């Protein structure tokens, strides 16, 4: 990989495309659970199966995505010349861009 900022940006943007699924799952779980209990969102009216089923789905999907993200970024971090704070900023925010684009486009 290249030794500049574009490689981490491209890799993490590409990781953000399948990352839409775990990010949406986390939002759905939070919006129907603690955020709804706090009154910040409203619960989905047809969501009456309880949260246990969602946790069985969310935990493996988010864990798998986190593992893939971590495995992709470990060797990439060693090869780039970016400062650590800059690399962390790029690698944590770039995967969110596809989700933000979908959210803003809807």
Tab-separated table of N, CA, C and O in Angstrom:
chain	number	residue	atom	x	y	z
A	1	UNK	N	0.836	-1.191	0.000
A	1	UNK	CA	0.000	0.000	0.000
A	1	UNK	C	0.876	1.248	0.000
A	1	UNK	O	2.013	1.230	0.415
A	2	UNK	N	0.292	2.310	-0.423
A	2	UNK	CA	1.010	3.573	-0.475
A	2	UNK	C	1.269	4.099	0.926
A	2	UNK	O	0.562	3.767	1.859
A	3	UNK	N	2.276	4.951	1.030
A	3	UNK	CA	2.659	5.482	2.330
A	3	UNK	C	2.130	6.904	2.523
A	3	UNK	O	2.841	7.784	2.952
A	4	UNK	N	0.881	7.141	2.185
A	4	UNK	CA	0.278	8.446	2.406
A	4	UNK	C	-1.173	8.262	2.822
A	4	UNK	O	-1.639	7.160	3.023
A	5	UNK	N	-1.913	9.336	2.935
A	5	UNK	CA	-3.254	9.301	3.505
A	5	UNK	C	-4.290	8.627	2.627
A	5	UNK	O	-5.325	8.201	3.110
A	6	UNK	N	-4.074	8.497	1.323
A	6	UNK	CA	-5.133	7.978	0.453
A	6	UNK	C	-5.404	6.487	0.679
A	6	UNK	O	-6.547	6.052	0.565
A	7	UNK	N	-4.402	5.706	0.981
A	7	UNK	CA	-4.622	4.272	1.186
A	7	UNK	C	-5.533	4.009	2.389
A	7	UNK	O	-6.508	3.264	2.255
A	8	UNK	N	-5.281	4.600	3.555
A	8	UNK	CA	-6.211	4.378	4.670
A	8	UNK	C	-7.616	4.899	4.371
A	8	UNK	O	-8.603	4.275	4.743
A	9	UNK	N	-7.692	6.007	3.655
A	9	UNK	CA	-9.004	6.562	3.329
A	9	UNK	C	-9.773	5.624	2.410
A	9	UNK	O	-10.942	5.309	2.659
A	10	UNK	N	-9.136	5.136	1.364
A	10	UNK	CA	-9.805	4.251	0.403
A	10	UNK	C	-10.205	2.936	1.065
A	10	UNK	O	-11.337	2.465	0.906
A	11	UNK	N	-9.298	2.338	1.820
A	11	UNK	CA	-9.597	1.059	2.475
A	11	UNK	C	-10.765	1.213	3.433
A	11	UNK	O	-11.701	0.407	3.446
A	12	UNK	N	-10.766	2.274	4.228
A	12	UNK	CA	-11.832	2.455	5.201
A	12	UNK	C	-13.141	2.890	4.559
A	12	UNK	O	-14.212	2.553	5.059
A	13	UNK	N	-13.080	3.619	3.452
A	13	UNK	CA	-14.308	3.913	2.708
A	13	UNK	C	-14.913	2.630	2.152
A	13	UNK	O	-16.133	2.426	2.212
A	14	UNK	N	-14.076	1.758	1.619
A	14	UNK	CA	-14.569	0.479	1.105
A	14	UNK	C	-15.124	-0.397	2.226
A	14	UNK	O	-16.113	-1.102	2.035
A	15	UNK	N	-14.504	-0.350	3.389
A	15	UNK	CA	-15.034	-1.089	4.536
A	15	UNK	C	-16.365	-0.505	5.000
A	15	UNK	O	-17.174	-1.206	5.612
A	16	UNK	N	-16.590	0.764	4.723
A	16	UNK	CA	-17.838	1.396	5.112
A	16	UNK	C	-19.029	0.936	4.297
A	16	UNK	O	-20.168	1.052	4.745
A	17	UNK	N	-18.797	0.391	3.105
A	17	UNK	CA	-19.921	-0.068	2.283
A	17	UNK	C	-20.628	-1.255	2.950
A	17	UNK	O	-21.831	-1.185	3.180
A	18	UNK	N	-19.928	-2.335	3.306
A	18	UNK	CA	-20.637	-3.374	4.062
A	18	UNK	C	-20.924	-2.934	5.502
A	18	UNK	O	-21.786	-3.501	6.169
A	19	UNK	N	-20.225	-1.898	5.959
A	19	UNK	CA	-20.442	-1.387	7.309
A	19	UNK	C	-21.791	-0.727	7.500
A	19	UNK	O	-22.216	-0.497	8.632
A	20	UNK	N	-22.498	-0.460	6.406
A	20	UNK	CA	-23.836	0.118	6.519
A	20	UNK	C	-24.735	-0.803	7.339
A	20	UNK	O	-25.539	-0.341	8.143
A	21	UNK	N	-24.590	-2.097	7.163
A	21	UNK	CA	-25.446	-3.062	7.861
A	21	UNK	C	-25.228	-3.020	9.376
A	21	UNK	O	-26.188	-2.828	10.129
A	22	UNK	N	-24.008	-3.186	9.892
A	22	UNK	CA	-23.864	-3.133	11.348
A	22	UNK	C	-24.176	-1.757	11.931
A	22	UNK	O	-24.710	-1.664	13.045
A	23	UNK	N	-23.885	-0.675	11.200
A	23	UNK	CA	-24.209	0.651	11.719
A	23	UNK	C	-25.716	0.828	11.830
A	23	UNK	O	-26.225	1.384	12.802
A	24	UNK	N	-26.464	0.329	10.819
A	24	UNK	CA	-27.912	0.422	10.879
A	24	UNK	C	-28.467	-0.441	12.012
A	24	UNK	O	-29.382	-0.030	12.722
A	25	UNK	N	-27.917	-1.649	12.180
A	25	UNK	CA	-28.367	-2.520	13.262
A	25	UNK	C	-28.151	-1.868	14.628
A	25	UNK	O	-29.019	-1.935	15.499
A	26	UNK	N	-27.000	-1.229	14.805
A	26	UNK	CA	-26.736	-0.552	16.074
A	26	UNK	C	-27.709	0.602	16.295
A	26	UNK	O	-28.200	0.814	17.408
A	27	UNK	N	-27.985	1.357	15.220
A	27	UNK	CA	-28.936	2.462	15.341
A	27	UNK	C	-30.330	1.933	15.684
A	27	UNK	O	-31.011	2.456	16.554
A	28	UNK	N	-30.760	0.880	15.001
A	28	UNK	CA	-32.088	0.319	15.240
A	28	UNK	C	-32.215	-0.176	16.674
A	28	UNK	O	-33.225	0.064	17.337
A	29	UNK	N	-31.201	-0.859	17.159
A	29	UNK	CA	-31.205	-1.362	18.531
A	29	UNK	C	-31.256	-0.211	19.526
A	29	UNK	O	-32.042	-0.235	20.474
A	30	UNK	N	-30.449	0.815	19.286
A	30	UNK	CA	-30.436	1.964	20.205
A	30	UNK	C	-31.738	2.755	20.131
A	30	UNK	O	-32.259	3.205	21.156
A	31	UNK	N	-32.283	2.929	18.932
A	31	UNK	CA	-33.506	3.725	18.769
A	31	UNK	C	-34.717	3.041	19.391
A	31	UNK	O	-35.625	3.717	19.873
A	32	UNK	N	-34.741	1.721	19.394
A	32	UNK	CA	-35.870	0.999	19.977
A	32	UNK	C	-35.629	0.585	21.419
A	32	UNK	O	-36.526	0.043	22.056
A	33	UNK	N	-34.452	0.817	21.916
A	33	UNK	CA	-34.125	0.442	23.292
A	33	UNK	C	-33.905	1.660	24.164
A	33	UNK	O	-34.855	2.343	24.552
A	34	UNK	N	-32.645	1.962	24.453
A	34	UNK	CA	-32.362	3.030	25.421
A	34	UNK	C	-32.782	4.430	24.968
A	34	UNK	O	-33.227	5.227	25.796
A	35	UNK	N	-32.678	4.732	23.688
A	35	UNK	CA	-33.084	6.075	23.245
A	35	UNK	C	-34.595	6.253	23.342
A	35	UNK	O	-35.081	7.337	23.667
A	36	UNK	N	-35.351	5.193	23.058
A	36	UNK	CA	-36.808	5.262	23.194
A	36	UNK	C	-37.200	5.341	24.667
A	36	UNK	O	-38.141	6.059	25.021
A	37	UNK	N	-36.484	4.626	25.512
A	37	UNK	CA	-36.774	4.677	26.945
A	37	UNK	C	-36.501	6.070	27.514
A	37	UNK	O	-37.191	6.522	28.429
A	38	UNK	N	-35.505	6.760	26.951
A	38	UNK	CA	-35.188	8.118	27.402
A	38	UNK	C	-36.122	9.154	26.780
A	38	UNK	O	-36.083	10.319	27.158
A	39	UNK	N	-36.933	8.737	25.796
A	39	UNK	CA	-37.860	9.655	25.162
A	39	UNK	C	-37.272	10.414	23.990
A	39	UNK	O	-37.897	11.334	23.477
A	40	UNK	N	-36.093	10.049	23.543
A	40	UNK	CA	-35.440	10.754	22.428
A	40	UNK	C	-35.923	10.253	21.076
A	40	UNK	O	-35.837	10.964	20.087
A	41	UNK	N	-36.385	8.998	21.011
A	41	UNK	CA	-36.938	8.430	19.783
A	41	UNK	C	-38.229	7.719	20.148
A	41	UNK	O	-38.557	7.557	21.323
A	42	UNK	N	-38.957	7.283	19.144
A	42	UNK	CA	-40.154	6.481	19.392
A	42	UNK	C	-39.896	5.062	18.918
A	42	UNK	O	-39.216	4.833	17.915
A	43	UNK	N	-40.455	4.129	19.653
A	43	UNK	CA	-40.263	2.714	19.304
A	43	UNK	C	-41.009	2.375	18.024
A	43	UNK	O	-42.042	2.945	17.721
A	44	UNK	N	-40.478	1.417	17.303
A	44	UNK	CA	-41.170	0.861	16.142
A	44	UNK	C	-42.420	0.149	16.662
A	44	UNK	O	-42.322	-0.721	17.519
A	45	UNK	N	-43.618	0.527	16.177
A	45	UNK	CA	-44.840	-0.062	16.747
A	45	UNK	C	-44.961	-1.570	16.542
A	45	UNK	O	-45.602	-2.243	17.332
A	46	UNK	N	-44.352	-2.110	15.503
A	46	UNK	CA	-44.446	-3.554	15.266
A	46	UNK	C	-43.321	-4.330	15.931
A	46	UNK	O	-43.264	-5.552	15.788
A	47	UNK	N	-42.450	-3.670	16.645
A	47	UNK	CA	-41.318	-4.330	17.317
A	47	UNK	C	-41.788	-4.832	18.680
A	47	UNK	O	-41.661	-4.159	19.686
A	48	UNK	N	-42.363	-6.031	18.689
A	48	UNK	CA	-42.879	-6.583	19.939
A	48	UNK	C	-42.281	-7.950	20.263
A	48	UNK	O	-42.799	-8.671	21.087
A	49	UNK	N	-41.204	-8.320	19.584
A	49	UNK	CA	-40.564	-9.613	19.826
A	49	UNK	C	-39.555	-9.562	20.965
A	49	UNK	O	-39.014	-10.580	21.349
A	50	UNK	N	-39.288	-8.390	21.471
A	50	UNK	CA	-38.280	-8.254	22.503
A	50	UNK	C	-36.907	-8.018	21.898
A	50	UNK	O	-36.703	-8.151	20.688
A	51	UNK	N	-35.968	-7.656	22.724
A	51	UNK	CA	-34.642	-7.299	22.245
A	51	UNK	C	-33.684	-8.483	22.202
A	51	UNK	O	-32.615	-8.382	21.618
A	52	UNK	N	-34.053	-9.619	22.779
A	52	UNK	CA	-33.142	-10.766	22.791
A	52	UNK	C	-32.833	-11.244	21.375
A	52	UNK	O	-31.687	-11.543	21.054
A	53	UNK	N	-33.855	-11.302	20.533
A	53	UNK	CA	-33.637	-11.715	19.147
A	53	UNK	C	-32.704	-10.750	18.436
A	53	UNK	O	-31.815	-11.171	17.683
A	54	UNK	N	-32.879	-9.461	18.664
A	54	UNK	CA	-32.008	-8.478	18.032
A	54	UNK	C	-30.576	-8.618	18.514
A	54	UNK	O	-29.637	-8.448	17.750
A	55	UNK	N	-30.406	-8.914	19.787
A	55	UNK	CA	-29.042	-9.073	20.299
A	55	UNK	C	-28.366	-10.296	19.687
A	55	UNK	O	-27.162	-10.290	19.451
A	56	UNK	N	-29.139	-11.339	19.399
A	56	UNK	CA	-28.582	-12.527	18.766
A	56	UNK	C	-28.120	-12.195	17.349
A	56	UNK	O	-27.165	-12.770	16.844
A	57	UNK	N	-28.773	-11.240	16.705
A	57	UNK	CA	-28.390	-10.828	15.359
A	57	UNK	C	-27.291	-9.776	15.400
A	57	UNK	O	-26.296	-9.858	14.683
A	58	UNK	N	-27.449	-8.769	16.249
A	58	UNK	CA	-26.553	-7.610	16.263
A	58	UNK	C	-25.147	-7.981	16.732
A	58	UNK	O	-24.165	-7.578	16.110
A	59	UNK	N	-25.037	-8.723	17.796
A	59	UNK	CA	-23.715	-9.022	18.360
A	59	UNK	C	-22.811	-9.748	17.363
A	59	UNK	O	-21.680	-9.325	17.144
A	60	UNK	N	-23.268	-10.828	16.701
A	60	UNK	CA	-22.364	-11.481	15.731
A	60	UNK	C	-22.025	-10.600	14.528
A	60	UNK	O	-20.879	-10.584	14.073
A	61	UNK	N	-23.004	-9.841	14.013
A	61	UNK	CA	-22.746	-9.007	12.835
A	61	UNK	C	-21.763	-7.903	13.168
A	61	UNK	O	-20.797	-7.657	12.432
A	62	UNK	N	-21.965	-7.218	14.280
A	62	UNK	CA	-21.078	-6.126	14.673
A	62	UNK	C	-19.698	-6.661	15.035
A	62	UNK	O	-18.680	-6.058	14.686
A	63	UNK	N	-19.644	-7.807	15.699
A	63	UNK	CA	-18.359	-8.412	16.050
A	63	UNK	C	-17.580	-8.809	14.800
A	63	UNK	O	-16.369	-8.544	14.708
A	64	UNK	N	-18.251	-9.424	13.843
A	64	UNK	CA	-17.584	-9.813	12.595
A	64	UNK	C	-17.080	-8.590	11.842
A	64	UNK	O	-15.940	-8.567	11.367
A	65	UNK	N	-17.897	-7.550	11.747
A	65	UNK	CA	-17.466	-6.336	11.067
A	65	UNK	C	-16.281	-5.695	11.800
A	65	UNK	O	-15.314	-5.273	11.167
A	66	UNK	N	-16.355	-5.620	13.113
A	66	UNK	CA	-15.253	-5.043	13.887
A	66	UNK	C	-13.958	-5.823	13.712
A	66	UNK	O	-12.876	-5.236	13.604
A	67	UNK	N	-14.066	-7.129	13.649
A	67	UNK	CA	-12.884	-7.960	13.442
A	67	UNK	C	-12.291	-7.734	12.059
A	67	UNK	O	-11.063	-7.575	11.916
A	68	UNK	N	-13.126	-7.669	11.033
A	68	UNK	CA	-12.635	-7.402	9.674
A	68	UNK	C	-11.999	-6.012	9.604
A	68	UNK	O	-10.931	-5.840	9.016
A	69	UNK	N	-12.650	-5.024	10.220
A	69	UNK	CA	-12.116	-3.654	10.224
A	69	UNK	C	-10.751	-3.627	10.917
A	69	UNK	O	-9.805	-3.016	10.425
A	70	UNK	N	-10.648	-4.287	12.058
A	70	UNK	CA	-9.393	-4.295	12.808
A	70	UNK	C	-8.289	-5.018	12.026
A	70	UNK	O	-7.157	-4.527	11.955
A	71	UNK	N	-8.622	-6.165	11.437
A	71	UNK	CA	-7.625	-6.915	10.669
A	71	UNK	C	-7.159	-6.146	9.430
A	71	UNK	O	-6.011	-6.286	9.004
A	72	UNK	N	-8.023	-5.346	8.840
A	72	UNK	CA	-7.626	-4.537	7.685
A	72	UNK	C	-6.768	-3.352	8.094
A	72	UNK	O	-5.861	-2.946	7.361
A	73	UNK	N	-7.022	-2.789	9.258
A	73	UNK	CA	-6.317	-1.583	9.672
A	73	UNK	C	-4.995	-1.841	10.386
A	73	UNK	O	-4.133	-0.962	10.396
A	74	UNK	N	-4.821	-3.019	10.971
A	74	UNK	CA	-3.553	-3.311	11.653
A	74	UNK	C	-2.344	-3.227	10.718
A	74	UNK	O	-1.408	-2.487	10.985
A	75	UNK	N	-2.312	-3.967	9.621
A	75	UNK	CA	-1.138	-3.864	8.739
A	75	UNK	C	-1.067	-2.522	8.016
A	75	UNK	O	0.016	-2.020	7.731
A	76	UNK	N	-2.215	-1.941	7.747
A	76	UNK	CA	-2.244	-0.649	7.064
A	76	UNK	C	-1.638	0.439	7.938
A	76	UNK	O	-0.936	1.326	7.450
A	77	UNK	N	-1.889	0.381	9.232
A	77	UNK	CA	-1.338	1.377	10.166
A	77	UNK	C	0.184	1.343	10.175
A	77	UNK	O	0.850	2.365	10.252
A	78	UNK	N	0.744	0.141	10.087
A	78	UNK	CA	2.200	0.016	10.113
A	78	UNK	C	2.846	0.540	8.844
A	78	UNK	O	4.001	0.943	8.852
A	79	UNK	N	2.115	0.536	7.741
A	79	UNK	CA	2.690	0.938	6.448
A	79	UNK	C	2.520	2.411	6.114
A	79	UNK	O	3.122	2.888	5.161
A	80	UNK	N	1.708	3.111	6.835
A	80	UNK	CA	1.450	4.509	6.498
A	80	UNK	C	2.350	5.431	7.307
A	80	UNK	O	2.834	5.071	8.377
A	81	UNK	N	2.566	6.619	6.775
A	81	UNK	CA	3.389	7.603	7.486
A	81	UNK	C	2.528	8.629	8.213
A	81	UNK	O	3.061	9.591	8.752
A	82	UNK	N	1.226	8.427	8.223
A	82	UNK	CA	0.353	9.352	8.936
A	82	UNK	C	0.630	9.303	10.435
A	82	UNK	O	0.964	8.246	10.977
A	83	UNK	N	0.457	10.429	11.082
A	83	UNK	CA	0.568	10.461	12.542
A	83	UNK	C	-0.572	9.638	13.133
A	83	UNK	O	-1.646	9.514	12.534
A	84	UNK	N	-0.354	9.083	14.296
A	84	UNK	CA	-1.345	8.200	14.917
A	84	UNK	C	-2.716	8.865	15.088
A	84	UNK	O	-3.732	8.254	14.753
A	85	UNK	N	-2.800	10.103	15.600
A	85	UNK	CA	-4.132	10.712	15.735
A	85	UNK	C	-4.839	10.919	14.389
A	85	UNK	O	-6.048	10.712	14.286
A	86	UNK	N	-4.088	11.278	13.372
A	86	UNK	CA	-4.676	11.469	12.046
A	86	UNK	C	-5.160	10.142	11.490
A	86	UNK	O	-6.252	10.055	10.924
A	87	UNK	N	-4.361	9.111	11.658
A	87	UNK	CA	-4.766	7.790	11.166
A	87	UNK	C	-6.030	7.321	11.883
A	87	UNK	O	-6.949	6.790	11.256
A	88	UNK	N	-6.090	7.498	13.195
A	88	UNK	CA	-7.280	7.098	13.942
A	88	UNK	C	-8.507	7.857	13.479
A	88	UNK	O	-9.591	7.275	13.332
A	89	UNK	N	-8.359	9.148	13.235
A	89	UNK	CA	-9.481	9.956	12.757
A	89	UNK	C	-9.979	9.448	11.407
A	89	UNK	O	-11.186	9.275	11.210
A	90	UNK	N	-9.065	9.195	10.491
A	90	UNK	CA	-9.442	8.690	9.167
A	90	UNK	C	-10.074	7.307	9.276
A	90	UNK	O	-11.122	7.043	8.683
A	91	UNK	N	-9.467	6.419	10.044
A	91	UNK	CA	-9.951	5.039	10.093
A	91	UNK	C	-11.254	4.900	10.870
A	91	UNK	O	-11.979	3.920	10.670
A	92	UNK	N	-11.581	5.849	11.723
A	92	UNK	CA	-12.844	5.780	12.454
A	92	UNK	C	-13.975	6.527	11.767
A	92	UNK	O	-15.142	6.167	11.924
A	93	UNK	N	-13.674	7.572	11.019
A	93	UNK	CA	-14.745	8.349	10.380
A	93	UNK	C	-15.029	7.921	8.939
A	93	UNK	O	-16.179	8.008	8.499
A	94	UNK	N	-14.039	7.473	8.206
A	94	UNK	CA	-14.258	7.093	6.804
A	94	UNK	C	-15.281	5.972	6.644
A	94	UNK	O	-16.099	6.035	5.719
A	95	UNK	N	-15.318	4.942	7.512
A	95	UNK	CA	-16.354	3.918	7.342
A	95	UNK	C	-17.775	4.440	7.556
A	95	UNK	O	-18.737	3.827	7.106
A	96	UNK	N	-17.913	5.558	8.238
A	96	UNK	CA	-19.243	6.113	8.477
A	96	UNK	C	-19.779	6.900	7.287
A	96	UNK	O	-20.981	7.176	7.218
A	97	UNK	N	-18.926	7.267	6.345
A	97	UNK	CA	-19.349	8.105	5.222
A	97	UNK	C	-20.399	7.445	4.320
A	97	UNK	O	-21.360	8.115	3.931
A	98	UNK	N	-20.279	6.165	3.951
A	98	UNK	CA	-21.358	5.566	3.154
A	98	UNK	C	-22.702	5.554	3.879
A	98	UNK	O	-23.747	5.794	3.269
A	99	UNK	N	-22.696	5.297	5.180
A	99	UNK	CA	-23.936	5.334	5.954
A	99	UNK	C	-24.493	6.747	5.994
A	99	UNK	O	-25.704	6.940	5.835
A	100	UNK	N	-23.638	7.733	6.178
A	100	UNK	CA	-24.090	9.120	6.194
A	100	UNK	C	-24.647	9.527	4.831
A	100	UNK	O	-25.658	10.235	4.753
A	101	UNK	N	-24.031	9.057	3.761
A	101	UNK	CA	-24.533	9.371	2.414
A	101	UNK	C	-25.920	8.766	2.201
A	101	UNK	O	-26.803	9.428	1.641
A	102	UNK	N	-26.127	7.543	2.646
A	102	UNK	CA	-27.453	6.927	2.527
A	102	UNK	C	-28.482	7.672	3.371
A	102	UNK	O	-29.612	7.892	2.947
A	103	UNK	N	-28.083	8.059	4.560
A	103	UNK	CA	-28.993	8.779	5.463
A	103	UNK	C	-29.373	10.135	4.873
A	103	UNK	O	-30.538	10.499	4.862
A	104	UNK	N	-28.407	10.855	4.353
A	104	UNK	CA	-28.683	12.177	3.797
A	104	UNK	C	-29.441	12.113	2.476
A	104	UNK	O	-30.136	13.050	2.109
A	105	UNK	N	-29.304	11.001	1.759
A	105	UNK	CA	-29.973	10.849	0.478
A	105	UNK	C	-31.432	10.398	0.639
A	105	UNK	O	-32.191	10.470	-0.305
A	106	UNK	N	-31.804	9.932	1.831
A	106	UNK	CA	-33.175	9.432	2.007
A	106	UNK	C	-34.120	10.515	2.480
A	106	UNK	O	-33.793	11.574	2.841
